[in-house]
N, CA, C and O of each residue as an XYZ file, in Angstrom:
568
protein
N     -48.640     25.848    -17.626
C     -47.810     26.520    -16.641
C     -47.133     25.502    -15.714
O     -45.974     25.741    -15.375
N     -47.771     24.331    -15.245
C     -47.320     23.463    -14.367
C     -46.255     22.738    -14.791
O     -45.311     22.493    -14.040
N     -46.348     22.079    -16.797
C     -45.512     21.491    -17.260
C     -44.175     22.381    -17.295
O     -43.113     21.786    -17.114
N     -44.156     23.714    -17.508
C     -43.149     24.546    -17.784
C     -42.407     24.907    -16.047
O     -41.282     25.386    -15.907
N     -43.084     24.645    -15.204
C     -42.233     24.304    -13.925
C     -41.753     23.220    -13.818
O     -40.533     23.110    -13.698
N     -42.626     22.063    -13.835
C     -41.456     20.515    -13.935
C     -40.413     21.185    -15.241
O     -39.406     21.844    -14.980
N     -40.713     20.980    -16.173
C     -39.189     21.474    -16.966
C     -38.001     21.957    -16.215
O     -36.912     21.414    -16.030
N     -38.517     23.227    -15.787
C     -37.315     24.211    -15.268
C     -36.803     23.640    -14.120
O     -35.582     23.600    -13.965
N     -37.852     23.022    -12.975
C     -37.351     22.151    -12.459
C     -36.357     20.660    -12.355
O     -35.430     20.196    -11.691
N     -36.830     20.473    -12.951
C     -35.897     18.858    -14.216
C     -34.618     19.829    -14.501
O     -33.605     19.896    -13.804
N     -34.806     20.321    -15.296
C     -33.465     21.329    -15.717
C     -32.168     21.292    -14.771
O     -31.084     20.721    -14.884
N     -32.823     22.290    -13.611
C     -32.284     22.595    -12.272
C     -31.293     21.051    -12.006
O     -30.063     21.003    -11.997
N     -32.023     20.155    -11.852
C     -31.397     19.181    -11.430
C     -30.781     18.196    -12.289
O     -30.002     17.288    -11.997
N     -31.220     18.506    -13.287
C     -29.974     17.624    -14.259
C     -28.783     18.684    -14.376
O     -27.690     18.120    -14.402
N     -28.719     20.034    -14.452
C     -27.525     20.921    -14.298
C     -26.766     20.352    -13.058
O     -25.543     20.238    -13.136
N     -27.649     19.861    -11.524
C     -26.831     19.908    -10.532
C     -26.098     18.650    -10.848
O     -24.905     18.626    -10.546
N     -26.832     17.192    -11.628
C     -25.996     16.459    -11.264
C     -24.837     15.933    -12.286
O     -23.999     15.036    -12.201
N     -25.199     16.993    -13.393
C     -23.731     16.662    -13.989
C     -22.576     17.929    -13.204
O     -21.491     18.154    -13.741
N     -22.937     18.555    -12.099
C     -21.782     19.421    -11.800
C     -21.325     18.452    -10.942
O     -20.094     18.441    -10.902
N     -21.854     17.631    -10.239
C     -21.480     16.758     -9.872
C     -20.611     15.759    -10.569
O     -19.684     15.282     -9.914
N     -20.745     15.463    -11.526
C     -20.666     14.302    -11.884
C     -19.146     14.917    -12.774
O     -18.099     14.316    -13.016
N     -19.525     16.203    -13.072
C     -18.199     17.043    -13.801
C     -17.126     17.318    -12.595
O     -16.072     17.682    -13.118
N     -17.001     17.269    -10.985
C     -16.564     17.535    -10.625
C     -15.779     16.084    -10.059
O     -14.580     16.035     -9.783
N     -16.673     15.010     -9.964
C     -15.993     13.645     -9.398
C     -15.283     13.503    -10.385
O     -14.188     13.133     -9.963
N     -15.252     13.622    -12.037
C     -14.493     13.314    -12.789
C     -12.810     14.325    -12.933
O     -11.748     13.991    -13.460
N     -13.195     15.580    -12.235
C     -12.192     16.349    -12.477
C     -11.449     15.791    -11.220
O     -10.307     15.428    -11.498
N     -11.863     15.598     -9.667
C     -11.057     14.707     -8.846
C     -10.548     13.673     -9.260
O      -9.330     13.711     -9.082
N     -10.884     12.761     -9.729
C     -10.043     11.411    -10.201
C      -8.972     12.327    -11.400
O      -7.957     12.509    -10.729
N      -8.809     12.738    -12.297
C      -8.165     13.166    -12.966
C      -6.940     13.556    -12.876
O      -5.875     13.272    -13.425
N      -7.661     14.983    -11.264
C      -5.986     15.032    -10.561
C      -5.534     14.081    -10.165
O      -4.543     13.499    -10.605
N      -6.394     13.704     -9.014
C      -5.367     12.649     -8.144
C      -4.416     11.526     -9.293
O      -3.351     11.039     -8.914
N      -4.837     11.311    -10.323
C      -4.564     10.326    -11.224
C      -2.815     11.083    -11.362
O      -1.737     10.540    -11.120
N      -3.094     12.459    -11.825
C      -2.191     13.126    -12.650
C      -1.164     13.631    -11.650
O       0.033     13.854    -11.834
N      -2.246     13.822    -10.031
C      -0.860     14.056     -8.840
C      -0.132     12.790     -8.458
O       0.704     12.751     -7.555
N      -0.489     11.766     -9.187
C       0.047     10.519     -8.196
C      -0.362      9.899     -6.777
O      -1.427      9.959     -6.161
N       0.516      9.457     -6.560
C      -0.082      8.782     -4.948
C       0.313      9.782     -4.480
O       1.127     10.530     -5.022
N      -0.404     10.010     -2.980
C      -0.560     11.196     -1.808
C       0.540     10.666     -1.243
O       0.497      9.446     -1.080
N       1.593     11.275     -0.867
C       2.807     10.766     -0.083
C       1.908     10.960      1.005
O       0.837     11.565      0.974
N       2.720     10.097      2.456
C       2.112      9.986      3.774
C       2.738     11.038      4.364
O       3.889     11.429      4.172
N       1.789     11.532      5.199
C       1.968     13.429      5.574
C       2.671     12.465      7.527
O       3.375     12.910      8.434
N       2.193     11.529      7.387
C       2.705     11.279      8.895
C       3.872      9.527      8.636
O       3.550      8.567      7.935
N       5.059      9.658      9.395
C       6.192      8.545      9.330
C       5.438      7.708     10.804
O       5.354      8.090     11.971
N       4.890      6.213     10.007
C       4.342      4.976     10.512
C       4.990      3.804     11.308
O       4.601      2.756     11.822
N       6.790      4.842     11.087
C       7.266      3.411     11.972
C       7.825      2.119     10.859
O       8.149      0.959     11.113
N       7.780      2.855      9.574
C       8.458      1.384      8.866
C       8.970      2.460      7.685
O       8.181      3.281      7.218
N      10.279      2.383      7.274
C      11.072      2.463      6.160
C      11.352      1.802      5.077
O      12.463      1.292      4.925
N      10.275      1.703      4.060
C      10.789      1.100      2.557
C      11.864      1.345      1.921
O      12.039      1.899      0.836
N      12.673      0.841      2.754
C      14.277      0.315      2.166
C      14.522      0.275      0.330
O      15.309      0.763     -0.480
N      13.282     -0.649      0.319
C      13.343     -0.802     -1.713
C      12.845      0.440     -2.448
O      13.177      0.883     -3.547
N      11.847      0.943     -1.435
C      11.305      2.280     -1.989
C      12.181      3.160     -2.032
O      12.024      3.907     -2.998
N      13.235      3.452     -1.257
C      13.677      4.731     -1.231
C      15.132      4.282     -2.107
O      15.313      5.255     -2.839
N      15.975      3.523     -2.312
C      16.869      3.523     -2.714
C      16.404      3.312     -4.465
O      17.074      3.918     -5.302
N      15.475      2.609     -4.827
C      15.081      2.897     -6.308
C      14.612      4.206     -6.445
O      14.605      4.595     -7.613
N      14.147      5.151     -5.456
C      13.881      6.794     -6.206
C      14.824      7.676     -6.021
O      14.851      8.766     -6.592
N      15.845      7.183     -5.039
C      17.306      7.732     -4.905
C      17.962      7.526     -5.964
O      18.583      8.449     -6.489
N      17.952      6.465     -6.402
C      18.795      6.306     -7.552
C      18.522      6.907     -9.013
O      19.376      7.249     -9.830
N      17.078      6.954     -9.151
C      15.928      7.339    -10.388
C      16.844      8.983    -10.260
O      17.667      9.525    -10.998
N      16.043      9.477     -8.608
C      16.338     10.810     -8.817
C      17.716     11.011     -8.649
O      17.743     12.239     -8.722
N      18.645     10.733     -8.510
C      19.834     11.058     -7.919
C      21.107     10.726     -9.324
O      22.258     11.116     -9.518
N      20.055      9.724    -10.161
C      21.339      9.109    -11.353
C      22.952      8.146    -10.015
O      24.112      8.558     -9.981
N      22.584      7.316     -9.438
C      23.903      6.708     -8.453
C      24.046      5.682     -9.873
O      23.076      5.430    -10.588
N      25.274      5.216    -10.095
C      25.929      4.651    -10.345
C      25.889      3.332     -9.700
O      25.802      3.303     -8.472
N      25.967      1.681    -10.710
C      26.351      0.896     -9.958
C      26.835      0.528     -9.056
O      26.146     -0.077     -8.234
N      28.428      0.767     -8.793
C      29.307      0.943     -8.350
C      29.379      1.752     -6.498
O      30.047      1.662     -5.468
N      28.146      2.541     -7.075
C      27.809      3.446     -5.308
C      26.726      2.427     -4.739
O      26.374      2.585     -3.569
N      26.241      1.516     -5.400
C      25.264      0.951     -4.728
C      25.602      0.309     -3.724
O      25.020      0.674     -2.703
N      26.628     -0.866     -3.551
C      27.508     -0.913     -2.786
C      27.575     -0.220     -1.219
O      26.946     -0.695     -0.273
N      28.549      1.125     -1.106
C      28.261      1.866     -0.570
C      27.333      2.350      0.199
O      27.384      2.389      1.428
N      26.143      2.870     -0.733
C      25.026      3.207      0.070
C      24.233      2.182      0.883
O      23.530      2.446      1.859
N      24.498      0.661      0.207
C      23.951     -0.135      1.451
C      24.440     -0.354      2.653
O      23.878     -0.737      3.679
N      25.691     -0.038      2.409
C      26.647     -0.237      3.861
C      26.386      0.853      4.370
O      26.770      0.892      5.539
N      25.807      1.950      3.957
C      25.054      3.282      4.975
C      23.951      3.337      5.605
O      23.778      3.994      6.631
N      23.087      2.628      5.025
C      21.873      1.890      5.624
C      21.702      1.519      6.129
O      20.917      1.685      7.063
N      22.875      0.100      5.601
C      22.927     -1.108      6.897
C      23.289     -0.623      8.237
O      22.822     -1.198      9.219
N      24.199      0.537      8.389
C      24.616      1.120      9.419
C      23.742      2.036     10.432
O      23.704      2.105     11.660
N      22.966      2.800      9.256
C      22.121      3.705      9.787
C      21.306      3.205     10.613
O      21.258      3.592     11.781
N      20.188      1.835      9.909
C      19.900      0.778     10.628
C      19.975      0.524     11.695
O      19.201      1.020     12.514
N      20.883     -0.289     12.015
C      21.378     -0.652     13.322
C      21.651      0.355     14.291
O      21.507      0.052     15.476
N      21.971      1.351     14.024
C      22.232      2.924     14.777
C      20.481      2.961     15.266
O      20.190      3.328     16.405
N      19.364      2.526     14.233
C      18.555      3.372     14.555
C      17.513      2.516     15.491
O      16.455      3.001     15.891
N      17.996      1.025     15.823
C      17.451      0.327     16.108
C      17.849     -0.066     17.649
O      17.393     -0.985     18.328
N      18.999      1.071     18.048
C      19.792      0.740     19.019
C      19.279      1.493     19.790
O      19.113      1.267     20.989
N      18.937      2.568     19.146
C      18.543      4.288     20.035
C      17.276      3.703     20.008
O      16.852      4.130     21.082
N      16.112      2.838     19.414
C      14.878      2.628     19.367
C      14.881      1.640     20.857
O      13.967      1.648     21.682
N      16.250      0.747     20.955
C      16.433     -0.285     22.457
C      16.722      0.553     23.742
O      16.413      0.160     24.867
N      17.159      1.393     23.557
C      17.312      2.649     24.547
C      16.711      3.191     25.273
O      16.799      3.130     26.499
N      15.559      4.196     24.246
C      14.283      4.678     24.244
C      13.091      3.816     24.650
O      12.269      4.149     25.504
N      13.074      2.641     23.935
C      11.926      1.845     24.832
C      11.241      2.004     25.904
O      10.011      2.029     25.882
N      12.068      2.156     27.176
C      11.427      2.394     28.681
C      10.412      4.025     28.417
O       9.197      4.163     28.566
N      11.314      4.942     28.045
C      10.872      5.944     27.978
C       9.504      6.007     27.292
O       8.601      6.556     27.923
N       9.193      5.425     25.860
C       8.245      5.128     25.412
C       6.963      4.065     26.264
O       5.854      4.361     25.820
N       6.922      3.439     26.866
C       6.674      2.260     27.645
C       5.800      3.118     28.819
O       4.693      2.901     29.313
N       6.697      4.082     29.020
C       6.074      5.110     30.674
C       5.141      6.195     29.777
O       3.935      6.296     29.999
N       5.683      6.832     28.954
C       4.506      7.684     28.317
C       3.376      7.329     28.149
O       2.407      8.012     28.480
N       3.283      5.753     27.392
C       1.911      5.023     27.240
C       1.471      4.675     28.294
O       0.248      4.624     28.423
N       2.276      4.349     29.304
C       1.732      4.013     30.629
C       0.604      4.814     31.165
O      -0.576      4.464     31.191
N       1.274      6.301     31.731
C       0.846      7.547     31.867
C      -0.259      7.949     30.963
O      -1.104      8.758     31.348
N      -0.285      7.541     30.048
C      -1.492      7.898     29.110
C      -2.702      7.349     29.328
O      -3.796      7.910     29.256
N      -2.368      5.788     29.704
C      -3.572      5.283     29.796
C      -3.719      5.065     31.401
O      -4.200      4.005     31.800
N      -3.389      5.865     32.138
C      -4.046      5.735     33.699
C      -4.762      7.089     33.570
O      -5.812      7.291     34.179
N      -4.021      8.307     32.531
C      -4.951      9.423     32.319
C      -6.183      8.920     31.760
O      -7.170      9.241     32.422
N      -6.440      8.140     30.609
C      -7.257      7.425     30.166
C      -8.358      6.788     31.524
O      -9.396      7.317     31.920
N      -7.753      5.581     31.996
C      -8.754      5.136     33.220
C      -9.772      6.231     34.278
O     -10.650      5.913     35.080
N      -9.165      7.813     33.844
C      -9.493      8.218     35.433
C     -10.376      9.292     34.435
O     -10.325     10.445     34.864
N     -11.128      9.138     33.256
C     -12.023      9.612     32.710
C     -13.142      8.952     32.580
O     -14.299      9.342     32.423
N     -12.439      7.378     32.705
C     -13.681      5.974     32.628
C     -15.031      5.859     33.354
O     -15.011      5.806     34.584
N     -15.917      5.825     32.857
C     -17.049      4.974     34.218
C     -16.710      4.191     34.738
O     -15.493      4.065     34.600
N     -17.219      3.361     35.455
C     -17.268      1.871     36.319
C     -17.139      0.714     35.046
O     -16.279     -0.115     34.749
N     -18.572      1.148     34.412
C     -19.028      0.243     32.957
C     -17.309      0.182     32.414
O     -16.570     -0.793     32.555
N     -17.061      1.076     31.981
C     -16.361      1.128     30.875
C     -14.732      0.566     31.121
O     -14.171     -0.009     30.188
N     -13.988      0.781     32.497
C     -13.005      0.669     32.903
C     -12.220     -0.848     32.113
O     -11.163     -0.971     31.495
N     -13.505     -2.027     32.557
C     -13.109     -3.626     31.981
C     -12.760     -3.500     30.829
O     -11.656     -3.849     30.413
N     -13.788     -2.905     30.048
C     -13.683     -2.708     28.421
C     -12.714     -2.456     27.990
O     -12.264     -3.230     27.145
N     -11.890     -1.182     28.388
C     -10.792     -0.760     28.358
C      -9.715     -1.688     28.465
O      -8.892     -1.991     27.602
N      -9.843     -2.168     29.824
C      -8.599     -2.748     30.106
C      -8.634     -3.798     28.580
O      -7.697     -3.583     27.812
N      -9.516     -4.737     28.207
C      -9.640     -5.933     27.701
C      -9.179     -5.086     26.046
O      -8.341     -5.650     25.342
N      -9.776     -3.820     25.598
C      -9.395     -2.898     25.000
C      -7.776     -3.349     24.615
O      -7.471     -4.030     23.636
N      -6.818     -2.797     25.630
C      -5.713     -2.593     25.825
C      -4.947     -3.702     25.341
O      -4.106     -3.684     24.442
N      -5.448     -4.961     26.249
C      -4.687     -6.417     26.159
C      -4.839     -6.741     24.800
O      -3.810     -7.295     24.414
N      -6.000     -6.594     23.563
C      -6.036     -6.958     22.609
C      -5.100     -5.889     21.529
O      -4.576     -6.367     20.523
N      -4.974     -4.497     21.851
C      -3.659     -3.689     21.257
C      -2.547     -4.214     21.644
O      -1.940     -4.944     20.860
N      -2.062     -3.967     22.881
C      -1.050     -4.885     22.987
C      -0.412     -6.051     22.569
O       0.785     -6.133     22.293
N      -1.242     -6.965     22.526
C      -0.850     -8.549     21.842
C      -0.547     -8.205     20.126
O       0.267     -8.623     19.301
N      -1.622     -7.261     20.108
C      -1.760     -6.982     18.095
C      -0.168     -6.380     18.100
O       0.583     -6.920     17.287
N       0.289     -5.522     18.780
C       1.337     -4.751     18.391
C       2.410     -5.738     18.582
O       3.340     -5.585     17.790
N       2.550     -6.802     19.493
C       3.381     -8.120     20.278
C       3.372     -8.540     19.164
O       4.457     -8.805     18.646
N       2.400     -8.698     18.579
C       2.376     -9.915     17.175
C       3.375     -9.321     16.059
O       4.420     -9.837     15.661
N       2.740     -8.006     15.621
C       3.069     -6.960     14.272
C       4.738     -7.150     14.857
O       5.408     -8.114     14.487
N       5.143     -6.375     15.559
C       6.984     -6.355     16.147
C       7.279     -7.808     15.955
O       8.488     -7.813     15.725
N       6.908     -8.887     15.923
C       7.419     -9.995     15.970
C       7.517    -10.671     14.481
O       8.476    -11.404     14.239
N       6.490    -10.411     13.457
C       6.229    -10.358     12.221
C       7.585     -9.516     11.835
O       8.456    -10.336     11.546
N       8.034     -8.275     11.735
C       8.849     -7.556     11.521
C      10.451     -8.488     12.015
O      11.409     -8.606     11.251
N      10.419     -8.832     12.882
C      11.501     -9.199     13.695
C      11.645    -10.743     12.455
O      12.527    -10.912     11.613
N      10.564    -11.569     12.735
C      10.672    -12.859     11.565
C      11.562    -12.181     10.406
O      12.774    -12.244     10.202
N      10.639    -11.579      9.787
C      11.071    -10.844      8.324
C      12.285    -10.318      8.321
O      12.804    -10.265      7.206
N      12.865     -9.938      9.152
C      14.522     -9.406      9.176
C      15.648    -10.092      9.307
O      16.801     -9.773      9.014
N      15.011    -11.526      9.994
C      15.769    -12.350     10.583
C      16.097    -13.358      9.176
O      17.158    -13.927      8.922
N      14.623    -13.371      8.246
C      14.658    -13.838      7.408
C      15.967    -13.461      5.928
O      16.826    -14.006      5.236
N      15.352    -12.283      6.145
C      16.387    -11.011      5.216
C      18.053    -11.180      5.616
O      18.996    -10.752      4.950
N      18.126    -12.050      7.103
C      19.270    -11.974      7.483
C      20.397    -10.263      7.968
O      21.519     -9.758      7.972
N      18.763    -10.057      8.337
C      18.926     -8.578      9.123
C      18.958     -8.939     10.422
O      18.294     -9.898     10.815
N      19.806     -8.144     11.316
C      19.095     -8.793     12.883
C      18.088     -8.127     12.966
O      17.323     -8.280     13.918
């Protein structure tokens, strides 16, 4: 009687772990077969190469428009980089405002942390914008 419970028991759990094991395989499968997860949120950077090779894939453009569409880019670009020089302050005071809302939730302890917190985002983001800025300058983008 005891052996015929380990059995059924054993059973039980070799059923659970190939449902398991049937189900990690059916996830990889999709994701394989959905492709990459497009990004549900825009990060602040435009793959320029990305989008004009699936424009073109999907769209069938012609040599000849390629041309063209870079001089729309190039334009759009600069349009979008102008309204981004604009906006700055505005952006600049929101974060501001955010993080004095931030400070006035702080302990005593925690306030330094924060601040030192901050200075090391800051510099990271000083750095990343400046990396970007190299790379364009490089590209012979302004």
């Amino acid at each position: 009687m005891m052996a015929t419970r380990a059995k059924v028991g054993f059973a039980f759990f070799a059923v659970f772990l190939l449902g398991i094991a049937a189900g990690a395989l059916s996830l990889s499968v999709y994701q394989r077969q959905a492709g990459p997860v497009r990004q549900a949120v825009w990060l602040g950077q435009f793959n320029r190469e990305r989008y004009v090779r699936e424009l073109r894939e999907t769209v069938g453009l012609h040599p000849e428009q390629m041309g063209a569409l870079n001089a729309v880019l190039d334009e759009t670009r600069e349009e979008f980089l102008e309204l981004g020089r604009r906006l700055r302050p505005q952006f600049d005071e929101v974060r501001r405002r955010a993080r004095q809302r931030i400070r006035e939730i702080l302990d005593a302890d925690q306030q330094p942390r924060f601040e030192t917190f901050i200075t090391r985002w800051d510099e990271r983001r000083r750095t990343e914008e400046q990396a970007v800025s190299r790379s364009r300058a490089s590209e012979g983008k302004p």
